[in-house]
PDB file of N, CA and C in Angstrom:
ATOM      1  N   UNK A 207     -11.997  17.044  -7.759  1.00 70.00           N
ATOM      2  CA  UNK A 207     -11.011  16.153  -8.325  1.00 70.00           C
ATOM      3  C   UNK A 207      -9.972  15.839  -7.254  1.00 70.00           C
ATOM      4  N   UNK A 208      -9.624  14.604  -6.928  1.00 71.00           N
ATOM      5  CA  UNK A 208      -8.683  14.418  -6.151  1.00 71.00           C
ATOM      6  C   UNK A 208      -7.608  14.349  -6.995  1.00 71.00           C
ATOM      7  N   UNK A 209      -6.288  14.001  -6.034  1.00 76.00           N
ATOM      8  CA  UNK A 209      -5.041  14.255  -7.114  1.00 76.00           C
ATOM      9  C   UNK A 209      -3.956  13.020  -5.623  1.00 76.00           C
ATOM     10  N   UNK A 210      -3.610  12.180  -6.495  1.00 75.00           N
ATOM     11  CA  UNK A 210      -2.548  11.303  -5.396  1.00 75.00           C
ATOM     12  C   UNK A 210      -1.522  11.995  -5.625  1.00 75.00           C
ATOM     13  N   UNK A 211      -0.183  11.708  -4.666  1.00 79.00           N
ATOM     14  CA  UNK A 211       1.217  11.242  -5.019  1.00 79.00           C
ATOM     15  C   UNK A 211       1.641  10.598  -4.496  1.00 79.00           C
ATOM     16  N   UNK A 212       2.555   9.679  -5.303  1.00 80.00           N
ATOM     17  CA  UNK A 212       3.276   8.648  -4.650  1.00 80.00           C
ATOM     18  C   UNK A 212       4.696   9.064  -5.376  1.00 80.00           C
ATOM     19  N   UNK A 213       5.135   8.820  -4.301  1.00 82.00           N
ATOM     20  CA  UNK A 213       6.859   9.027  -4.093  1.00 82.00           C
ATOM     21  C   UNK A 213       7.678   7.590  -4.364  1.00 82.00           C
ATOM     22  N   UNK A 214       8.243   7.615  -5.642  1.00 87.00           N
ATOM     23  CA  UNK A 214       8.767   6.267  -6.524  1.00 87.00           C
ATOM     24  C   UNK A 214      10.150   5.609  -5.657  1.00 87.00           C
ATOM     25  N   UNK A 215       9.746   5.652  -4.278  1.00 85.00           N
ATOM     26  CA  UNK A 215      11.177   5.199  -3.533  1.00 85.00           C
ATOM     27  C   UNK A 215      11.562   6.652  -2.570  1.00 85.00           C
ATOM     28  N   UNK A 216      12.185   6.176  -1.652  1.00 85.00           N
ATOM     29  CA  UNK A 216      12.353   7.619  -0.521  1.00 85.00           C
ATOM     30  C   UNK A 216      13.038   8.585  -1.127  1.00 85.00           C
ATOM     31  N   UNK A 217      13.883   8.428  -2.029  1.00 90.00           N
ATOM     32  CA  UNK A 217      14.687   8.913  -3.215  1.00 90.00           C
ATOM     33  C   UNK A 217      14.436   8.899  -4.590  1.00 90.00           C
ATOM     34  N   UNK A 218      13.503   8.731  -4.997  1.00 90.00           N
ATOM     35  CA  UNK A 218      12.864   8.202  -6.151  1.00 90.00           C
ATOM     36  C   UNK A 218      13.750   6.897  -7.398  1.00 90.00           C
ATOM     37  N   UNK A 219      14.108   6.167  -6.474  1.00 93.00           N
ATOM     38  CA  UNK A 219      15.031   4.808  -7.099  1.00 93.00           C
ATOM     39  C   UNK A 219      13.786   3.962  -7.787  1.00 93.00           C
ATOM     40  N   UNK A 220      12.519   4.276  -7.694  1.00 91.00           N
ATOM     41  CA  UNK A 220      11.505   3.856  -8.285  1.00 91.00           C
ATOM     42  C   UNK A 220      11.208   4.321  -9.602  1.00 91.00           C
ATOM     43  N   UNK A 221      11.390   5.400  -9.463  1.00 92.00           N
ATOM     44  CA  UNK A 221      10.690   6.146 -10.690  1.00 92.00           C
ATOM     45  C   UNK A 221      11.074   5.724 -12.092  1.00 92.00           C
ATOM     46  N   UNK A 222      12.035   5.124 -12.137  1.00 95.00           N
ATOM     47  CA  UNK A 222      11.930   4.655 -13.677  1.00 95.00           C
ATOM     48  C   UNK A 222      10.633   3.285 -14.199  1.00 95.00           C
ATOM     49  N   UNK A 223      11.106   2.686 -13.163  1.00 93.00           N
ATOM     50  CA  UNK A 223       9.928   1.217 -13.106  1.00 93.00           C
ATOM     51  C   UNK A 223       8.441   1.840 -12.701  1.00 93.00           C
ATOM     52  N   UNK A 224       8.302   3.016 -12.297  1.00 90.00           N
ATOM     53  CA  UNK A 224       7.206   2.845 -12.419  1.00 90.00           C
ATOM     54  C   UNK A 224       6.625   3.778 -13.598  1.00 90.00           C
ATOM     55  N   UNK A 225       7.645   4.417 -14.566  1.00 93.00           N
ATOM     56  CA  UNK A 225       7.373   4.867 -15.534  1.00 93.00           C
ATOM     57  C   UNK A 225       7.231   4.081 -16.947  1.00 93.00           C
ATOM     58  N   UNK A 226       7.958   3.234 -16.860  1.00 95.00           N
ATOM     59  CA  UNK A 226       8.360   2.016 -17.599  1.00 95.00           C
ATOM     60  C   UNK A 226       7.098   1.423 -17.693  1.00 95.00           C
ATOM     61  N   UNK A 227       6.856   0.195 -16.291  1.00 92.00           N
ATOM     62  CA  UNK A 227       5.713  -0.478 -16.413  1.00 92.00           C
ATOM     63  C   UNK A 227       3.934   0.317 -16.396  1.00 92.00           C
ATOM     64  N   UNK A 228       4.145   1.716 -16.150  1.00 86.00           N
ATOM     65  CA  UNK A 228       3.068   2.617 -16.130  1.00 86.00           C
ATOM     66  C   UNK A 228       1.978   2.163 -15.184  1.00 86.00           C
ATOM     67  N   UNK A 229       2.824   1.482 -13.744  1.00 82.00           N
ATOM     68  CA  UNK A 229       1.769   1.473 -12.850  1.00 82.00           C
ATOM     69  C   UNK A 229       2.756   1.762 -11.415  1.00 82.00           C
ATOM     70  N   UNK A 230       2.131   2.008 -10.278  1.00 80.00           N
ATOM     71  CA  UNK A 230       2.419   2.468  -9.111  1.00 80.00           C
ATOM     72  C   UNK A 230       2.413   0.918  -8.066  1.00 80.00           C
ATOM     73  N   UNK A 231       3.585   1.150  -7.290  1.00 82.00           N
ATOM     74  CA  UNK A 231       3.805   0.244  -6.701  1.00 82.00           C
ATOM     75  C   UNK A 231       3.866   0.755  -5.354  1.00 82.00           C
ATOM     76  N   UNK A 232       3.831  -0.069  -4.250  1.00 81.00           N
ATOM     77  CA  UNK A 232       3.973   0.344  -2.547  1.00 81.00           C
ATOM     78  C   UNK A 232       5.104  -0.581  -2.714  1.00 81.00           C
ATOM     79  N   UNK A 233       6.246   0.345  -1.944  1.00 81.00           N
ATOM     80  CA  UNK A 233       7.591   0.140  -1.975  1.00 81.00           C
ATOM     81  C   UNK A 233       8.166  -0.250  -0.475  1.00 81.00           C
ATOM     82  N   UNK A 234       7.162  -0.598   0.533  1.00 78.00           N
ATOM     83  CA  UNK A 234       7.719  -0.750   1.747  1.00 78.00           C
ATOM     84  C   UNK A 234       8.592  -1.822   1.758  1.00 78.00           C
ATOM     85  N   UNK A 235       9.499  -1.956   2.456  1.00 79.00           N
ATOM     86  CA  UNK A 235      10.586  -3.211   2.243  1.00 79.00           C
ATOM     87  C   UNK A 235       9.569  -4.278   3.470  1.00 79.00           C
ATOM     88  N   UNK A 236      10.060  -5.293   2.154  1.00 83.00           N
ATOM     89  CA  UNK A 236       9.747  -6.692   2.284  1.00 83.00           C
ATOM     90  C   UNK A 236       7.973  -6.895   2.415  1.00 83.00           C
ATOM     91  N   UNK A 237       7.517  -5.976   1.761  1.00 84.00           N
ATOM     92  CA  UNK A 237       6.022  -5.867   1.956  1.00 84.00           C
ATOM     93  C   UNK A 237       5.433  -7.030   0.368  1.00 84.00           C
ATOM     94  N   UNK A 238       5.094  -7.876   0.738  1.00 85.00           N
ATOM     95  CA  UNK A 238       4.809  -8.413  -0.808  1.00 85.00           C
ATOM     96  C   UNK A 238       3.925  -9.174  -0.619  1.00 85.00           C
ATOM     97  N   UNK A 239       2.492  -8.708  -0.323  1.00 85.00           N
ATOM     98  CA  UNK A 239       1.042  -8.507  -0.032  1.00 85.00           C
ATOM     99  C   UNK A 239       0.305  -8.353  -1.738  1.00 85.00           C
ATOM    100  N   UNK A 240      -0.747  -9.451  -1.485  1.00 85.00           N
ATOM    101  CA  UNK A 240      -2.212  -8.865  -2.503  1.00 85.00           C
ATOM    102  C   UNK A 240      -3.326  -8.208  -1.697  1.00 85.00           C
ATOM    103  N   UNK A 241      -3.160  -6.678  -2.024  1.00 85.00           N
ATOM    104  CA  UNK A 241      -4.223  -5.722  -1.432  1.00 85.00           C
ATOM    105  C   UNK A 241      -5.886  -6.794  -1.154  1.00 85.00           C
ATOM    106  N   UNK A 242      -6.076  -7.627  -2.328  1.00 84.00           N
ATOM    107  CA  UNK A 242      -7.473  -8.084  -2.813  1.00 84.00           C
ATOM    108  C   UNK A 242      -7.169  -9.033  -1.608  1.00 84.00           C
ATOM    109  N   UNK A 243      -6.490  -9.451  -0.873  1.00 88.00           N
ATOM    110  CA  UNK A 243      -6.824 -10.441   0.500  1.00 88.00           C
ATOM    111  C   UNK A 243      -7.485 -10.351   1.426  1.00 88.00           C
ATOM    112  N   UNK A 244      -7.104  -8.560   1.721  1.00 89.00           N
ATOM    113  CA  UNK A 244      -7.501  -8.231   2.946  1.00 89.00           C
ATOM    114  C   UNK A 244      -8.893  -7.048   2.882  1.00 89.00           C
ATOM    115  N   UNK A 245      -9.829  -7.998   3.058  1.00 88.00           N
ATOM    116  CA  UNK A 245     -11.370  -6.973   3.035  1.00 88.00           C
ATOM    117  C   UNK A 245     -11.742  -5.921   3.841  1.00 88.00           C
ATOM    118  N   UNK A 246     -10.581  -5.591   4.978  1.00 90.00           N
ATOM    119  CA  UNK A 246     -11.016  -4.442   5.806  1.00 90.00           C
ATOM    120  C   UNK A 246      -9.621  -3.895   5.974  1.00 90.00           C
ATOM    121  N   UNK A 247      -9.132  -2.825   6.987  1.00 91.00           N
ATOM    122  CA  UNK A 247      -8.214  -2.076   6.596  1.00 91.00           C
ATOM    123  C   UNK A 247      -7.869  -2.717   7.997  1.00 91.00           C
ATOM    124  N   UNK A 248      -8.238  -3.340   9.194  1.00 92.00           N
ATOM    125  CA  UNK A 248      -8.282  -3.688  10.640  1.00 92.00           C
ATOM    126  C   UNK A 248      -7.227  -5.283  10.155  1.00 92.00           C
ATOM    127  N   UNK A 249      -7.670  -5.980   9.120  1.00 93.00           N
ATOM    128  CA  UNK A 249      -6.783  -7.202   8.394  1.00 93.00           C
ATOM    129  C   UNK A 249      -5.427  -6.662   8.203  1.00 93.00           C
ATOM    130  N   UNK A 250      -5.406  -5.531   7.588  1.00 92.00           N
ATOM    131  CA  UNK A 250      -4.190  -5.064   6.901  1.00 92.00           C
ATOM    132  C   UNK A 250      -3.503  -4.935   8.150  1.00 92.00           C
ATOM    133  N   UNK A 251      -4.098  -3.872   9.184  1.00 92.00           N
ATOM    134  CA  UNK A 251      -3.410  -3.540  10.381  1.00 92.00           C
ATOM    135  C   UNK A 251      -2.675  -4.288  11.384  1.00 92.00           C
ATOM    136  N   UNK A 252      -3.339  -5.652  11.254  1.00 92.00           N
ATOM    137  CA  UNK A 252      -2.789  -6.932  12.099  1.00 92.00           C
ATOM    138  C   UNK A 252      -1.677  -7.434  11.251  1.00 92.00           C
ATOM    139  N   UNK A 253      -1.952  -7.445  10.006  1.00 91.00           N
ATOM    140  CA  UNK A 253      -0.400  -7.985   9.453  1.00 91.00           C
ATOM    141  C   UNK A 253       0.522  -7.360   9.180  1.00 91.00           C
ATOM    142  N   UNK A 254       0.513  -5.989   9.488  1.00 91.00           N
ATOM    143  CA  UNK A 254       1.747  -5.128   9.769  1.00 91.00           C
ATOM    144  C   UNK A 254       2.083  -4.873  11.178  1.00 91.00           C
ATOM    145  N   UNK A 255       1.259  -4.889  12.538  1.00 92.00           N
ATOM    146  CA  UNK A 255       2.163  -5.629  13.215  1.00 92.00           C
ATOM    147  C   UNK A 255       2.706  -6.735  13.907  1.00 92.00           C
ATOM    148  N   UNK A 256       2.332  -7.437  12.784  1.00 90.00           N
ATOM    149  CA  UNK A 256       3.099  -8.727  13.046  1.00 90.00           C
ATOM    150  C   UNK A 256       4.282  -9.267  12.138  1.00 90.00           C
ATOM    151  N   UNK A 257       4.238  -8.678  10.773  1.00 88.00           N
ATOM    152  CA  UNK A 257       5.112  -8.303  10.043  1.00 88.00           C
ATOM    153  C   UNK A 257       6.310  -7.640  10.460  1.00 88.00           C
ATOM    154  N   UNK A 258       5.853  -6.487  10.699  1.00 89.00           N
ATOM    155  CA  UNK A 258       7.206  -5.991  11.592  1.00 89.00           C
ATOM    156  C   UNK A 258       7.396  -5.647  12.602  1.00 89.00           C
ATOM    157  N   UNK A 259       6.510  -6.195  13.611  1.00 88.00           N
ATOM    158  CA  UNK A 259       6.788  -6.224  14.840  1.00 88.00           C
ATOM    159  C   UNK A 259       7.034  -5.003  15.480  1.00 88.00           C
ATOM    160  N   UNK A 260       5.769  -4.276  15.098  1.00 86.00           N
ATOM    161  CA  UNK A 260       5.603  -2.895  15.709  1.00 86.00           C
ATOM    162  C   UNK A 260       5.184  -3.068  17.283  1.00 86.00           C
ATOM    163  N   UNK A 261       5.898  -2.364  18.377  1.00 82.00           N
ATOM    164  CA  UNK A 261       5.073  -2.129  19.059  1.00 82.00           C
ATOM    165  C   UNK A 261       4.355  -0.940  19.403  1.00 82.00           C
ATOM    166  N   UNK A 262       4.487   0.506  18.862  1.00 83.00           N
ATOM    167  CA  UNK A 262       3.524   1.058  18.529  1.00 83.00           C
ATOM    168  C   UNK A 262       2.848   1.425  17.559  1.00 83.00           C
ATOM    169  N   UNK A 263       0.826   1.199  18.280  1.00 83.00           N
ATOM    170  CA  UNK A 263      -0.115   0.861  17.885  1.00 83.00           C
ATOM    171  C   UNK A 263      -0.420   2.253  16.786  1.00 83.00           C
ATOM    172  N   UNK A 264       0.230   3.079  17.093  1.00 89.00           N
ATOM    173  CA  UNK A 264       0.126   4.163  16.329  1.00 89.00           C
ATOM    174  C   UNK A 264       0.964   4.080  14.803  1.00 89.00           C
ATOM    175  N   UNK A 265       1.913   3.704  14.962  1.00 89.00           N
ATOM    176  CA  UNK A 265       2.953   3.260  13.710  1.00 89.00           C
ATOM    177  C   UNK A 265       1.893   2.628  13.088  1.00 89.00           C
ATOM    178  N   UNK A 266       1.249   1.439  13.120  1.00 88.00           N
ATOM    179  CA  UNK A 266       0.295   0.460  12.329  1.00 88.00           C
ATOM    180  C   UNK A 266      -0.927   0.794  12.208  1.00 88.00           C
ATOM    181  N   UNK A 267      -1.388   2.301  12.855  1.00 90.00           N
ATOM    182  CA  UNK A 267      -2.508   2.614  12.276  1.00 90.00           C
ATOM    183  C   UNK A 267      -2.095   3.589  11.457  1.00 90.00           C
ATOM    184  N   UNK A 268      -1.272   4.474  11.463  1.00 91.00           N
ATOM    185  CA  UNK A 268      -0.706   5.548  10.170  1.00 91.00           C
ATOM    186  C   UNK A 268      -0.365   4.432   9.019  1.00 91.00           C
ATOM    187  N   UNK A 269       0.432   3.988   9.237  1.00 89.00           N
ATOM    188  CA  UNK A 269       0.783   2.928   7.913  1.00 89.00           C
ATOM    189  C   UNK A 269      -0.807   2.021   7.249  1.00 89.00           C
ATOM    190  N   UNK A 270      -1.708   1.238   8.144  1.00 91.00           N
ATOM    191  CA  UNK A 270      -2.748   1.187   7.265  1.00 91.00           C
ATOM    192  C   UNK A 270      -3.357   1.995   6.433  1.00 91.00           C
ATOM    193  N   UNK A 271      -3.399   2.833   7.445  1.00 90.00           N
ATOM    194  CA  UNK A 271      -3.980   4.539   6.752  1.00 90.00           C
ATOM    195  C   UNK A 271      -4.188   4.867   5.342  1.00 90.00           C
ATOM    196  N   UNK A 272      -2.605   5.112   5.043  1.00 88.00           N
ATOM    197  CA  UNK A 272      -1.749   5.268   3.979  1.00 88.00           C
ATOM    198  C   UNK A 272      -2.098   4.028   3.073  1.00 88.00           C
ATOM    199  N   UNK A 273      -2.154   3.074   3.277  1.00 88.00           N
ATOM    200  CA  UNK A 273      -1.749   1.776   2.124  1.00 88.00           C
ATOM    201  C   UNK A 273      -3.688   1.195   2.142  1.00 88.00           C
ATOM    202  N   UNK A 274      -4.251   1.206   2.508  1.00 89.00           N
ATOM    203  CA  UNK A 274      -5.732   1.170   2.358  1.00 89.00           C
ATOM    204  C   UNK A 274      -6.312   1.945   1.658  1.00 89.00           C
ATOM    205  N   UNK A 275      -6.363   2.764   1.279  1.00 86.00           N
ATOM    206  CA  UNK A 275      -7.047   3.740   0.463  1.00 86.00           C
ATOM    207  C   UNK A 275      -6.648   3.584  -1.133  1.00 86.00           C
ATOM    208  N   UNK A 276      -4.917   3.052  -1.036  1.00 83.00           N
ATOM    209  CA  UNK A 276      -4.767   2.617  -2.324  1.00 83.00           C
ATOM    210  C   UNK A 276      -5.916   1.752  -2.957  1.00 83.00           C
ATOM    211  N   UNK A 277      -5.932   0.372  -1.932  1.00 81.00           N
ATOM    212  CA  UNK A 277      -7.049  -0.542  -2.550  1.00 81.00           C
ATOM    213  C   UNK A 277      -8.136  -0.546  -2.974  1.00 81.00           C
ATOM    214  N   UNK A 278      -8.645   0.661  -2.361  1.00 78.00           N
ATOM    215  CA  UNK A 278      -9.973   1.158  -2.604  1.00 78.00           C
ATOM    216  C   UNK A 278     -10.295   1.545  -3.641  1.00 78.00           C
ATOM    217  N   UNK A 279      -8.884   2.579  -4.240  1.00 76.00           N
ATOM    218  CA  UNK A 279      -8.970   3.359  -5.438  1.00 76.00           C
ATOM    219  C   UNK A 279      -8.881   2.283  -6.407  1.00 76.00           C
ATOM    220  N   UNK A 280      -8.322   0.776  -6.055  1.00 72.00           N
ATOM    221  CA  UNK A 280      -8.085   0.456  -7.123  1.00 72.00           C
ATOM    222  C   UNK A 280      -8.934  -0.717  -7.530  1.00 72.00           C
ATOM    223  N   UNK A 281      -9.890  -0.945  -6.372  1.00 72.00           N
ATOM    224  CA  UNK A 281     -10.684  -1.612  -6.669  1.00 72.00           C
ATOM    225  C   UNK A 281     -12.213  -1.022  -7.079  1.00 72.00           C
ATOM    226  N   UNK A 282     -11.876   0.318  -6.980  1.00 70.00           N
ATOM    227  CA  UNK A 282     -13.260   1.141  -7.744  1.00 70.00           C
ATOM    228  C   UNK A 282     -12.658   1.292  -9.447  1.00 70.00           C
ATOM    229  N   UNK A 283     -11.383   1.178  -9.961  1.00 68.00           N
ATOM    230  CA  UNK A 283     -10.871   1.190 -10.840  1.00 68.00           C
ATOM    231  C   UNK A 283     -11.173   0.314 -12.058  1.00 68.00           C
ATOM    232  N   UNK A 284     -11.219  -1.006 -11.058  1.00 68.00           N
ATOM    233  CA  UNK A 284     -10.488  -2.325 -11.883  1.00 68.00           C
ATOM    234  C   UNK A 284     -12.240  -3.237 -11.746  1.00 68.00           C
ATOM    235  N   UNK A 285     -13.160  -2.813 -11.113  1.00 63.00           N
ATOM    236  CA  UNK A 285     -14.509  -3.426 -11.235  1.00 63.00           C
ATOM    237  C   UNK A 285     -14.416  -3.878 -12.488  1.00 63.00           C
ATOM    238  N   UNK A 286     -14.950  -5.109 -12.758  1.00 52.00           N
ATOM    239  CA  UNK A 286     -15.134  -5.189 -13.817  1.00 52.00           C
ATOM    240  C   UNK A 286     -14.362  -5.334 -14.956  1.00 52.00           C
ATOM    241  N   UNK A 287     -13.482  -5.122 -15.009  1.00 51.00           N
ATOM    242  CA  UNK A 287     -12.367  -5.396 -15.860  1.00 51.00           C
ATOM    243  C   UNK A 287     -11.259  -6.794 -15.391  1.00 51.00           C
ATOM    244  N   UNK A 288     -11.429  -7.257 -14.285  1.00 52.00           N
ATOM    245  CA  UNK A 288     -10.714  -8.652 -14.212  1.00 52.00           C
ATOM    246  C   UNK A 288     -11.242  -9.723 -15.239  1.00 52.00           C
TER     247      UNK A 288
END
């Protein structure tokens, strides 16, 4: 059994909204992306640094890292049900 956590804000300033609307959100500032765009995690990686203008290559591969796997989970989730 796997088990996530997501942390509702660095402080948890999230956690009501995401108790409220009963779904999980990625809270990076100014990130306001549809996961379903980007078909590989190498897509995602280019538009974060160009988004924020990382210049290290390491910053934008930890951060895909992290935010790719969401999509995955949630597109093994949601098959079928759109």
């Amino acid at each position: 059994m796997s088990i996530w956590l997501f942390r509702a804000g660095s402080k948890g300033e999230f956690e009501n909204k995401f108790l409220k609307d009963n779904r999980v959100y990625l809270t990076w500032d100014d990130l306001n992306i549809n996961l379903k765009e980007f078909p590989n995690k190498e897509d995602l990686y280019d538009l974060l640094v160009e988004k924020y203008n990382l210049e290290k290559e390491k910053t934008a591969i930890n951060w895909a890292s992290q935010i790719y796997p969401i999509k995955k989970v949630w597109m093994l989730n949601t098959e079928g049900n759109e």
